[in-house]
Coordinates of N, CA and C and ligand atoms in Angstrom, one line a residue:
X71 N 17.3 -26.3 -24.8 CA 16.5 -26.3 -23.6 C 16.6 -24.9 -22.9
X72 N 15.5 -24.6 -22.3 CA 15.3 -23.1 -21.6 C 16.0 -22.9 -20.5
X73 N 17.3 -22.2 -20.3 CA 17.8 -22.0 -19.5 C 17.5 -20.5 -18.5
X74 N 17.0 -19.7 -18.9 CA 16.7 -18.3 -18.4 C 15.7 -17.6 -18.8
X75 N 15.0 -17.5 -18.0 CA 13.7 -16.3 -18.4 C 13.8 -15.0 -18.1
X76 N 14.2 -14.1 -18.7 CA 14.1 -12.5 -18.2 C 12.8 -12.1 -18.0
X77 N 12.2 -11.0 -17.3 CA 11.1 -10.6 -17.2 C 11.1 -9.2 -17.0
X78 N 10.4 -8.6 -17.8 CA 10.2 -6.9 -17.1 C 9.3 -6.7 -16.0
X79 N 9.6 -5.6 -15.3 CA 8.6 -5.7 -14.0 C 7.9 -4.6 -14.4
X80 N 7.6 -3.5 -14.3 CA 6.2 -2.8 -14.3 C 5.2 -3.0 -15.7
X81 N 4.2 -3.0 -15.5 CA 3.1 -3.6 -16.0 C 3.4 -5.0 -17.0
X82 N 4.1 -5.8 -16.7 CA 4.6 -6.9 -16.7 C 4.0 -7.9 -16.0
X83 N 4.0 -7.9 -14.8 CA 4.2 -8.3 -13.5 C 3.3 -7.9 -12.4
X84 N 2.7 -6.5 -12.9 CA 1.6 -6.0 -12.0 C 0.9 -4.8 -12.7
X85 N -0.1 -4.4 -12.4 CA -0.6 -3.4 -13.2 C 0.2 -1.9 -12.8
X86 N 0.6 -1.1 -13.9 CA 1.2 -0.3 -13.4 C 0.3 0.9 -13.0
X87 N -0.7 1.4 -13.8 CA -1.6 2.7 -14.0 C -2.5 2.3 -12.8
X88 N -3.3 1.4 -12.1 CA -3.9 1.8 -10.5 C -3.0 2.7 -9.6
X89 N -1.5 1.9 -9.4 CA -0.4 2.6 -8.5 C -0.7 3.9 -8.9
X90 N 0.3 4.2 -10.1 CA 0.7 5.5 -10.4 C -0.5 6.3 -10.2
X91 N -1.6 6.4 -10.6 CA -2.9 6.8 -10.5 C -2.8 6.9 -8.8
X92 N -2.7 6.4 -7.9 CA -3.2 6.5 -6.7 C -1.8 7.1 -6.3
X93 N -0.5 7.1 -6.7 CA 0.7 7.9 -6.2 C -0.2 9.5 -6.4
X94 N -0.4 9.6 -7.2 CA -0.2 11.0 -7.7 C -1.9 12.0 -7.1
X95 N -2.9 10.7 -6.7 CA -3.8 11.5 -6.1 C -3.4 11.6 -4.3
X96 N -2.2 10.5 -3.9 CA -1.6 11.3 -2.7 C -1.3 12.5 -2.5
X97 N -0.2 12.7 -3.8 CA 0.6 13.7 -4.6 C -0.5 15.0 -4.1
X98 N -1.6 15.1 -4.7 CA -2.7 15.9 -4.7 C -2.8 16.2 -3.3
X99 N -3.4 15.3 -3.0 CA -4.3 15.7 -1.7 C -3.6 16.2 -0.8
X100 N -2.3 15.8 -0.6 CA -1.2 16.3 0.3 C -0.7 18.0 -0.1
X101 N -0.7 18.4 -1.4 CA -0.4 19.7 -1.6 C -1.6 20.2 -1.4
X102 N -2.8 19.9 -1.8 CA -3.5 21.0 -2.1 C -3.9 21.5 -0.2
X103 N -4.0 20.1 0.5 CA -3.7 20.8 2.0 C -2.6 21.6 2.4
X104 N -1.5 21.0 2.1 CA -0.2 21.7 3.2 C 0.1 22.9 2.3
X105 N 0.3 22.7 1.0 CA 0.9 24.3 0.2 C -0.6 25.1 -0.3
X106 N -2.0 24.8 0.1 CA -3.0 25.7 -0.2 C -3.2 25.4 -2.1
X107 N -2.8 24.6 -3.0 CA -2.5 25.0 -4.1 C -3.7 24.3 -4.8
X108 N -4.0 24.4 -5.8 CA -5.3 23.6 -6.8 C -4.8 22.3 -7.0
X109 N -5.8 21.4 -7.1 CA -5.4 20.4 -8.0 C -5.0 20.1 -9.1
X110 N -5.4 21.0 -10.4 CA -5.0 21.5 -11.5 C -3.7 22.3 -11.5
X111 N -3.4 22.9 -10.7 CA -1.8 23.3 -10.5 C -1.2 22.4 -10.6
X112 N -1.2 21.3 -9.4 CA -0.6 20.5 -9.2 C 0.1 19.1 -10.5
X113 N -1.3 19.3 -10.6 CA -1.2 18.0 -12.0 C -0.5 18.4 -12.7
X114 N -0.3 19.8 -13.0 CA 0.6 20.4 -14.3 C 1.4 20.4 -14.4
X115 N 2.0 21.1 -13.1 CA 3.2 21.3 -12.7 C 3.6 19.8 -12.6
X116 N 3.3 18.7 -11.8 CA 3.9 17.4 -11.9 C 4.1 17.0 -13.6
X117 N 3.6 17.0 -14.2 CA 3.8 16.6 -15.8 C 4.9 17.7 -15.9
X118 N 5.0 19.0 -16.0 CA 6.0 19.5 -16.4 C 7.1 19.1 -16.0
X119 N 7.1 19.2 -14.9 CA 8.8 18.8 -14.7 C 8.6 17.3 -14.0
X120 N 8.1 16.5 -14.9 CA 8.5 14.9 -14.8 C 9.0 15.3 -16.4
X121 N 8.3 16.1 -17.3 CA 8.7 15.9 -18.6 C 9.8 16.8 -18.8
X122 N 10.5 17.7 -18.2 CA 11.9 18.4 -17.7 C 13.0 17.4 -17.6
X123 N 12.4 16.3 -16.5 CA 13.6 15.9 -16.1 C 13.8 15.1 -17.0
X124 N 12.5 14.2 -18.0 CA 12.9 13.4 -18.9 C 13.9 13.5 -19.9
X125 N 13.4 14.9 -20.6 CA 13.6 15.5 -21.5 C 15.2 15.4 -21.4
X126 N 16.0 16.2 -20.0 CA 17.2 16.2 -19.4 C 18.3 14.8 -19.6
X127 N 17.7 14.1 -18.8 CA 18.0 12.8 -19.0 C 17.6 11.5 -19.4
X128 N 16.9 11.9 -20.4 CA 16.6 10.8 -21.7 C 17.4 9.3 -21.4
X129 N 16.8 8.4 -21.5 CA 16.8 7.1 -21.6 C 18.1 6.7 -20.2
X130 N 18.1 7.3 -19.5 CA 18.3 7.1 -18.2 C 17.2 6.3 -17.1
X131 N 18.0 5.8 -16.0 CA 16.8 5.3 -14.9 C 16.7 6.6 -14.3
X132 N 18.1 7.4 -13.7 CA 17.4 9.1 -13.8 C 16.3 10.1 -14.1
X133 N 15.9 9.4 -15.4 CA 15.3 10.3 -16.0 C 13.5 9.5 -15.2
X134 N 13.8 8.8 -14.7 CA 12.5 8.1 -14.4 C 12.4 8.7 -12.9
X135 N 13.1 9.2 -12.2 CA 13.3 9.1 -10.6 C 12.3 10.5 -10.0
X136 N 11.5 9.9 -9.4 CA 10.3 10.7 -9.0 C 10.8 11.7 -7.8
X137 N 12.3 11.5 -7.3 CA 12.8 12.6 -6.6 C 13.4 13.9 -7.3
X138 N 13.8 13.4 -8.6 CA 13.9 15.1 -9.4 C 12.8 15.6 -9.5
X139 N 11.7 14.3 -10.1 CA 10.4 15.5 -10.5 C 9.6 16.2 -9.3
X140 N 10.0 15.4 -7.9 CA 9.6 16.2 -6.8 C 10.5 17.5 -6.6
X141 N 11.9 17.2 -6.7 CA 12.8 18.8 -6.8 C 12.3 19.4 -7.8
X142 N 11.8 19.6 -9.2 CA 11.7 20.0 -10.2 C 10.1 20.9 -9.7
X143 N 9.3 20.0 -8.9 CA 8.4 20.8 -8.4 C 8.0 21.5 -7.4
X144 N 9.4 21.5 -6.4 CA 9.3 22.4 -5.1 C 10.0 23.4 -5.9
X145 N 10.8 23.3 -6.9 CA 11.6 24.2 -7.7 C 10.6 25.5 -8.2
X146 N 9.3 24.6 -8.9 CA 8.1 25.4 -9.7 C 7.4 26.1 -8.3
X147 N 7.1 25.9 -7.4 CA 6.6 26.2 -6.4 C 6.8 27.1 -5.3
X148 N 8.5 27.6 -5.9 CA 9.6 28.3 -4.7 C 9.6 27.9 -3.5
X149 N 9.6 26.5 -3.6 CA 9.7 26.0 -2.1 C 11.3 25.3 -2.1
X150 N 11.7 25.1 -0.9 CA 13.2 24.7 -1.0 C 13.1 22.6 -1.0
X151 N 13.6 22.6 -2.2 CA 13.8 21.1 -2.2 C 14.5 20.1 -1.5
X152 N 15.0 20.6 -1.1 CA 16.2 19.9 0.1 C 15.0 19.7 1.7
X153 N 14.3 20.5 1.7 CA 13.4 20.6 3.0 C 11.9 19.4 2.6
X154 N 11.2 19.5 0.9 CA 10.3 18.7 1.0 C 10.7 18.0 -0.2
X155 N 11.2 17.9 -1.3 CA 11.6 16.5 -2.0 C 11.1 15.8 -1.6
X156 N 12.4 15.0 -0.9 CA 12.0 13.7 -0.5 C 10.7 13.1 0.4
X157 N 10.5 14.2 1.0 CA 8.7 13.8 1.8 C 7.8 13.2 0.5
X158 N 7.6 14.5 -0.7 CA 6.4 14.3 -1.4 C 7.0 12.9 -1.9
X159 N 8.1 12.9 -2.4 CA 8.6 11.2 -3.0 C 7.8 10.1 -2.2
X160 N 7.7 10.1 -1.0 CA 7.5 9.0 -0.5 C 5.7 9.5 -0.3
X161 N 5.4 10.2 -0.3 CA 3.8 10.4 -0.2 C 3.3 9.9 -1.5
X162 N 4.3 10.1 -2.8 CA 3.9 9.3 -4.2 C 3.5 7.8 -3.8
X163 N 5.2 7.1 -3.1 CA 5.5 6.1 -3.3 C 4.2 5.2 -2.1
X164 N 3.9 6.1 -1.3 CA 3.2 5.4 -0.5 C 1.9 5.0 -1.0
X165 N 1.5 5.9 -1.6 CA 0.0 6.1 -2.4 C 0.4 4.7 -3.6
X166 N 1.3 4.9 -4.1 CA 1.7 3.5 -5.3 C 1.5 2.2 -4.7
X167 N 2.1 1.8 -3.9 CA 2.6 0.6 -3.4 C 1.0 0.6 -2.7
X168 N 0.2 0.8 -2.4 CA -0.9 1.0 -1.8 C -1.7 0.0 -2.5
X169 N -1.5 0.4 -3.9 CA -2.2 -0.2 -5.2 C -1.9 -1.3 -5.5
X170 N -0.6 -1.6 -5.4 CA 0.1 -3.0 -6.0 C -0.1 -4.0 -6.2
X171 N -0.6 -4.9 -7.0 CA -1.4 -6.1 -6.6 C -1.0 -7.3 -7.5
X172 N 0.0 -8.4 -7.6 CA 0.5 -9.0 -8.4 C 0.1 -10.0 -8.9
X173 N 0.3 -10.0 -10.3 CA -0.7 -10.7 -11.8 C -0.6 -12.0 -10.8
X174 N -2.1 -12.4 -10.9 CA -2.2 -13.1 -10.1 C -1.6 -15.6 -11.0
X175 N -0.7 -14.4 -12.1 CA -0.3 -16.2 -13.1 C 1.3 -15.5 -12.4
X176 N 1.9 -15.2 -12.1 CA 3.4 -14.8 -11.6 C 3.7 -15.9 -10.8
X177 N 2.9 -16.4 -9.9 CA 3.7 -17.4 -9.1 C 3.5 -18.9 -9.9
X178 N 2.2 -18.9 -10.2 CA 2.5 -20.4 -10.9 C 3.4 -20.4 -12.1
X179 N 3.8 -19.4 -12.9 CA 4.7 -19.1 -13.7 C 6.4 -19.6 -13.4
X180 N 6.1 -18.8 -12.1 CA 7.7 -18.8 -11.4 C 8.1 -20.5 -10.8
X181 N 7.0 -21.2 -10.2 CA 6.9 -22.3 -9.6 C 7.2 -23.8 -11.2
X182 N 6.5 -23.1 -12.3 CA 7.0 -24.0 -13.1 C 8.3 -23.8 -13.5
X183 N 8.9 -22.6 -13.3 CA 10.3 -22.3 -14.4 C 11.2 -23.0 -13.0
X184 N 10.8 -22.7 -11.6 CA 12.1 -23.5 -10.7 C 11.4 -24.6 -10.7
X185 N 10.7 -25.6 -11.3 CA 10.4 -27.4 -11.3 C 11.5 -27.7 -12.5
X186 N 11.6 -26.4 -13.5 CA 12.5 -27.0 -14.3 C 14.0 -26.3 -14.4
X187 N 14.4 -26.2 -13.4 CA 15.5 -25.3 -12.7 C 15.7 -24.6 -14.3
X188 N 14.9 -23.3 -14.6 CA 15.0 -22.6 -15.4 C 15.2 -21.1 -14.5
X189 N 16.0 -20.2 -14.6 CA 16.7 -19.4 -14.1 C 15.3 -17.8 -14.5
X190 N 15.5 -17.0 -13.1 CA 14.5 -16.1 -13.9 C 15.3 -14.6 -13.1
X191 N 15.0 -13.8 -14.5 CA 15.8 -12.6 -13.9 C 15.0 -11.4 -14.1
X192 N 15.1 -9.9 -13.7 CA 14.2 -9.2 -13.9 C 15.0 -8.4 -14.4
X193 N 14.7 -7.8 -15.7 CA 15.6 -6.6 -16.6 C 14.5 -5.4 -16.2
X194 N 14.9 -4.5 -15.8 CA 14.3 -3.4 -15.4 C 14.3 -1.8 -15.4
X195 N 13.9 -0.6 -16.4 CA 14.4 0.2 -15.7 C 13.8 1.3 -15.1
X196 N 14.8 2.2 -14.2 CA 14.6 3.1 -13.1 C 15.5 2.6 -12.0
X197 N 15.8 3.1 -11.4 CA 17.0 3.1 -10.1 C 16.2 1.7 -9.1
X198 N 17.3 1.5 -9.2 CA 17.4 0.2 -8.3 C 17.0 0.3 -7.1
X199 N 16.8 1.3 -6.0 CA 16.3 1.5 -4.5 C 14.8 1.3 -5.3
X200 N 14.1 1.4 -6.1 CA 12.7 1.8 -5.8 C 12.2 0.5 -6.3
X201 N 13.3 -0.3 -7.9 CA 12.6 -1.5 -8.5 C 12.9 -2.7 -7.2
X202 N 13.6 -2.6 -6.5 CA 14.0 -3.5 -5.1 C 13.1 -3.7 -4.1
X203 N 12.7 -2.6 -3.8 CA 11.5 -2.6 -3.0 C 10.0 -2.8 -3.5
X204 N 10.2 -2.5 -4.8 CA 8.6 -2.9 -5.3 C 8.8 -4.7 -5.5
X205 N 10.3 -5.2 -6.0 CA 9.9 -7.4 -5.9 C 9.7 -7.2 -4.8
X206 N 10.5 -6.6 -3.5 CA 9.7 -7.2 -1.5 C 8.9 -7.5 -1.6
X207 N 7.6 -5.7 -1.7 CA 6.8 -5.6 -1.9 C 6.1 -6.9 -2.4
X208 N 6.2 -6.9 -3.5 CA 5.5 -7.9 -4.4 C 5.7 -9.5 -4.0
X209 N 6.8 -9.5 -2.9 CA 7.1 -11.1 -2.4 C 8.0 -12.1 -3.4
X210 N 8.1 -10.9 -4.5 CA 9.5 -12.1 -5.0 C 10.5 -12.7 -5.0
X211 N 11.4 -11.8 -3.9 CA 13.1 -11.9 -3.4 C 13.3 -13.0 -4.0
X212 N 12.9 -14.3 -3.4 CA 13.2 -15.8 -3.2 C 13.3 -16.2 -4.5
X213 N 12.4 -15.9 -5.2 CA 12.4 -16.4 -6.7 C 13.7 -16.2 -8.2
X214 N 14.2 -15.1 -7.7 CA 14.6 -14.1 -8.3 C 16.4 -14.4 -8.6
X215 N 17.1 -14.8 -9.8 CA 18.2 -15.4 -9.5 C 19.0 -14.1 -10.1
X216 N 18.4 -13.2 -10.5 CA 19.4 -11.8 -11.0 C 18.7 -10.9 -11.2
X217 N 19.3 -9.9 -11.1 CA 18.4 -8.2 -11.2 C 19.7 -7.5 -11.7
X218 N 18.5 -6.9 -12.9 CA 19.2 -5.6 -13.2 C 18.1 -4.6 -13.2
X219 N 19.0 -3.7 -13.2 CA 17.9 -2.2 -13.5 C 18.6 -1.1 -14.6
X220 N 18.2 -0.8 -15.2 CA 19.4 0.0 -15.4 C 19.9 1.7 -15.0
X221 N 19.3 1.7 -14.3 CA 20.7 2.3 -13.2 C 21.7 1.8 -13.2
X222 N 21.9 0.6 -12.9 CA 23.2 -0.7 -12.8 C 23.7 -0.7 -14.4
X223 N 23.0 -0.6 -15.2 CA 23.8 -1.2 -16.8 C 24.3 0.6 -17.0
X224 N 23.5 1.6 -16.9 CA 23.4 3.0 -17.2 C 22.9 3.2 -18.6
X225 N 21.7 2.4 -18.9 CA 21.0 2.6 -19.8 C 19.4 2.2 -19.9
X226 N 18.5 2.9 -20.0 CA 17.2 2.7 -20.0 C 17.2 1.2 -20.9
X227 N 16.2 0.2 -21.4 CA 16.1 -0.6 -22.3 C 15.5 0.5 -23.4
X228 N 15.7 0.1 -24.7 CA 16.4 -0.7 -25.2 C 17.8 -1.4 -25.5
X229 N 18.3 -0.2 -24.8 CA 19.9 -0.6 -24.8 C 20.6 -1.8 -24.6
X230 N 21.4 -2.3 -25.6 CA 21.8 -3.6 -25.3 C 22.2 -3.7 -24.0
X231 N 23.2 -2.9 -23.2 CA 23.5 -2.9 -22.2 C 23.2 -3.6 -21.0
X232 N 21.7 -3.5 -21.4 CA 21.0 -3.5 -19.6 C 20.6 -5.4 -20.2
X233 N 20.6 -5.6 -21.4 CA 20.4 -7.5 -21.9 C 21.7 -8.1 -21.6
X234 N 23.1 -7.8 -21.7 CA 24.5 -7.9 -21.6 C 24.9 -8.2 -20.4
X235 N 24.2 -7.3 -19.5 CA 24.4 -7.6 -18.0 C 24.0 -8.5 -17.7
X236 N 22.7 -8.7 -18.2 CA 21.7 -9.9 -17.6 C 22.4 -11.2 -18.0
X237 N 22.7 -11.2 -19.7 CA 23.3 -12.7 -19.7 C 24.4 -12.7 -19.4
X238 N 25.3 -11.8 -18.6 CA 26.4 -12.1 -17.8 C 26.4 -12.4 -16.6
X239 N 25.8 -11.6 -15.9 CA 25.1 -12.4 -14.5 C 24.4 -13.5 -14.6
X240 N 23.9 -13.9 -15.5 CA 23.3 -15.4 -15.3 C 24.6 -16.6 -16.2
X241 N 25.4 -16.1 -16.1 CA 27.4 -16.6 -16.8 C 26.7 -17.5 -18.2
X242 N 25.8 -16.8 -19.1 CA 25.5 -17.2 -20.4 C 26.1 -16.5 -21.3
X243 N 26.9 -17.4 -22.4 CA 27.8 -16.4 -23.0 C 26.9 -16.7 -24.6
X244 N 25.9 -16.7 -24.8 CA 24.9 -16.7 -25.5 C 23.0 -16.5 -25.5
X245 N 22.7 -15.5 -26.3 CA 21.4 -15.5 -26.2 C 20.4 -16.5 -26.2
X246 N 21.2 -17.9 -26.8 CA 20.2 -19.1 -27.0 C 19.8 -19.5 -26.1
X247 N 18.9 -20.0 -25.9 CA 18.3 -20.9 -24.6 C 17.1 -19.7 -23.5
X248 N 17.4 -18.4 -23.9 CA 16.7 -17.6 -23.1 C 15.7 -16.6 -24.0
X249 N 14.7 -16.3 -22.7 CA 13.3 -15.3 -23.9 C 13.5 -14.5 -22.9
X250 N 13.0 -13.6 -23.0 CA 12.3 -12.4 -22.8 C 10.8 -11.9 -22.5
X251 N 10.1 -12.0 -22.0 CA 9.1 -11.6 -21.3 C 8.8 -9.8 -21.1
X252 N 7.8 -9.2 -22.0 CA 8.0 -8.1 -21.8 C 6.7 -7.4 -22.0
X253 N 6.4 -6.0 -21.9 CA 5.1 -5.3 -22.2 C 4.9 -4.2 -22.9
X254 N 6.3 -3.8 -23.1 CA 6.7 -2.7 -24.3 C 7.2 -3.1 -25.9
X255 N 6.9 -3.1 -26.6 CA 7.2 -3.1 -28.1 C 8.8 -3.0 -28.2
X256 N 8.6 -1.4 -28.2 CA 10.1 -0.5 -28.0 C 11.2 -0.5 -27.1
X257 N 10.3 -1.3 -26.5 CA 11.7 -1.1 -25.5 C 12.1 -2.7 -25.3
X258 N 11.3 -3.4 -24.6 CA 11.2 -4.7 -24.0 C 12.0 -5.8 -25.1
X259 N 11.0 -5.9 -26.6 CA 10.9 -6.7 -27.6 C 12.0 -6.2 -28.6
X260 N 12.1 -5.0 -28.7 CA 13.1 -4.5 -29.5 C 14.4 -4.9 -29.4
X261 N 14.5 -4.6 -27.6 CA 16.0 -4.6 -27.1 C 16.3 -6.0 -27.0
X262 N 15.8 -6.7 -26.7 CA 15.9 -7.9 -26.2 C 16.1 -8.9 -27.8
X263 N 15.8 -8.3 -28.6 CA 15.8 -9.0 -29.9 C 17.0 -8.1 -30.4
X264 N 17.3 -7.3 -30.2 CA 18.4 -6.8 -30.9 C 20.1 -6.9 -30.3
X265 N 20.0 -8.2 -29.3 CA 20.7 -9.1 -28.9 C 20.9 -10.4 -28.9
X266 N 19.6 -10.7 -29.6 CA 19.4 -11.6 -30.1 C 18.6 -12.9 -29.1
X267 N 17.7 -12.2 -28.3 CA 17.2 -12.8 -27.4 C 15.7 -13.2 -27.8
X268 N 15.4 -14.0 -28.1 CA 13.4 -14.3 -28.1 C 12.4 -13.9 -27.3
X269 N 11.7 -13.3 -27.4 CA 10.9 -12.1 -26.9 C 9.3 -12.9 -26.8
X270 N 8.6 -12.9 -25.8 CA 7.0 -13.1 -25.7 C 6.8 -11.5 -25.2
X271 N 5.8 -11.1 -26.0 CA 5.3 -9.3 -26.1 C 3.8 -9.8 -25.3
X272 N 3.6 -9.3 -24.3 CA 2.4 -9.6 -23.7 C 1.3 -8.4 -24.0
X273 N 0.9 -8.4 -25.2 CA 0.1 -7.3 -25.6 C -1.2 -7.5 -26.2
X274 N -2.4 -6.8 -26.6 CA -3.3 -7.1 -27.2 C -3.2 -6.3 -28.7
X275 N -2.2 -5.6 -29.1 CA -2.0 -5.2 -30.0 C -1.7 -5.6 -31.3
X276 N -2.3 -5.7 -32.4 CA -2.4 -6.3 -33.3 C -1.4 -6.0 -34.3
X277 N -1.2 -4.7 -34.3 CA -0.3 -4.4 -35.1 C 0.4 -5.2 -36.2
X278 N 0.0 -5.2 -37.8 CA 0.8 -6.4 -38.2 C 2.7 -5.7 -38.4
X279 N 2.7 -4.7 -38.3 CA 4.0 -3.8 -38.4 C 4.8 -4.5 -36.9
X280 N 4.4 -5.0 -36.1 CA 4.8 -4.9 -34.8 C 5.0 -6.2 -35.0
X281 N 5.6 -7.1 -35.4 CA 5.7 -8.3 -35.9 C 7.1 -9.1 -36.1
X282 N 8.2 -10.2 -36.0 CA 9.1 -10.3 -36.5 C 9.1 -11.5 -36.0
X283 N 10.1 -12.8 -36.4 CA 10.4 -14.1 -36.4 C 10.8 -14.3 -34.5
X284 N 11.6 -13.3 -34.4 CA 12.1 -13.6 -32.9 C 11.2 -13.1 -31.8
X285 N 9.9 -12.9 -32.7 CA 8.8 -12.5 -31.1 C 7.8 -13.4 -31.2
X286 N 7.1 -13.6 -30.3 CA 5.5 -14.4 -30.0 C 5.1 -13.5 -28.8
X287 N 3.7 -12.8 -29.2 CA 2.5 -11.8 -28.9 C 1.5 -13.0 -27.9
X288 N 1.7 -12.9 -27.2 CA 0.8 -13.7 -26.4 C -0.3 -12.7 -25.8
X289 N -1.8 -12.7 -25.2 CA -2.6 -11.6 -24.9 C -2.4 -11.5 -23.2
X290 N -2.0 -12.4 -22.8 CA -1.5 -12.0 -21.3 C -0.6 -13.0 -20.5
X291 N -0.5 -13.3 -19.3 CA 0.5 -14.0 -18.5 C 0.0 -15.6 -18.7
X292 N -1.7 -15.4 -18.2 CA -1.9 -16.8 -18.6 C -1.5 -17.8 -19.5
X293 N -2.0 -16.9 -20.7 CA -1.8 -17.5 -22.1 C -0.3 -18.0 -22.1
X294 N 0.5 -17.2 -21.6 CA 2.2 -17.6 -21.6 C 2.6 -18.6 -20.8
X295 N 1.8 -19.1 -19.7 CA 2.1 -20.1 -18.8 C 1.7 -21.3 -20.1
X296 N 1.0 -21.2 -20.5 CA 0.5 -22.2 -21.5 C 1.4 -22.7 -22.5
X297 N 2.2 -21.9 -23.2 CA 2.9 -21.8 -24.4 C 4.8 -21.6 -24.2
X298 N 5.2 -20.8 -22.8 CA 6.2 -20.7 -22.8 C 7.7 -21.4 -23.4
X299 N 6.9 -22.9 -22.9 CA 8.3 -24.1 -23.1 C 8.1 -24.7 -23.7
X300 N 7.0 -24.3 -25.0 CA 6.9 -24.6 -26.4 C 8.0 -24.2 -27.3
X301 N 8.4 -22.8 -27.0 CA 9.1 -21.9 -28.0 C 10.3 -21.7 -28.1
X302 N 11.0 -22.5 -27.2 CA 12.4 -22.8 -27.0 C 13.0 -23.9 -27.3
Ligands
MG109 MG1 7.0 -2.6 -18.6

């Protein structure tokens, strides 16, 4: 019987590319007034040093944190980071969350898993202040019987680490009984199967390489509300 559903949250859960798209034309608009600078500067330098910091700290929630790549780009800029960092961070975050609009099968999804007191957690990563505020945001608190991020495990997914946590905060001392819900291949279905967890890949990707006994490819949330508590 299904006792736990993990879930990834960005483009999982909500579309991620309107946000990020609309963070980063705040991003814009805000420099090219206050620092005088192009928009094509801007863009560049943001890729550069988001791909600095990555590069830096590889498979970290660090390596995801939109306040280095704001230091990294007051840095490119000779401006002092300590003084605007954290401003442009929240001119991103404000422009994101702006966008946010949640898959609209998430609550009947969540409403069936608590009719069948089936437990739902959110494996996550990037630093925990930002994935916290995007469930508010999103109105999930209530639903929600564990969070990780990994920040908290100290490993981006795939790492077993940040799946370990999860089935220990949910006091499961076994993979059985629980799936995985995810939107990355590599990261989501990989990790979560390399724990030995069963995986629904919410993808339209055909891939027959992309394939293995412990996943089901479903093409979106709907289709999963349909099939979920089939496969367990
Ligand atoms: Mg995702």
């Amino acid at each position: 019987m299904l006792k736990a559903v993990l879930f990834d949250l960005d483009d999982t859960l909500y579309a991620y590319n309107p946000c990020h798209e609309e963070g980063i034309n705040q991003l814009v608009s805000y420099l090219t007034l206050a620092w005088g600078l192009k928009k094509e500067d801007v863009l560049a330098k943001y890729e550069s040093s988001r791909r600095i910091v990555h590069d830096q700290l590889k498979e970290t929630a660090a390596s995801h944190h939109r306040l280095l790549y704001m230091t990294k780009l007051c840095e490119s800029f000779d401006k002092n980071p300590i003084t605007y960092a954290k401003y442009l961070e929240e001119v991103y975050w404000k422009g994101y969350f702006s966008r946010m609009e949640l898959n609209e099968n998430v609550i009947p999804i969540f409403d069936d898993l608590v009719k069948r007191n089936v437990k739902i957690a959110i494996v996550t990563d990037l630093v925990a202040e930002i994935q916290y505020r995007k469930i508010l945001y999103l109105g999930l608190e209530d639903y929600i019987n564990v969070i990780v991020t990994s920040e908290e495990a100290g490993a981006d997914k795939p790492n077993p680490a940040i799946f370990n946590l999860a089935l220990n905060k949910l006091n499961l001392n076994s993979p059985d009984n629980v799936v995985f819900v995810g939107d990355s291949y590599s990261k989501d279905i990989f990790g979560a199967n390399s724990v030995g967890i069963k995986a629904f890949w919410i993808s339209n990707d055909t891939d027959p390489q992309k394939s293995n006994p412990m996943m089901i490819r479903v093409s979106d949330l709907k289709t999963l509300r349909g099939v979920i508590f089939d496969h367990v």
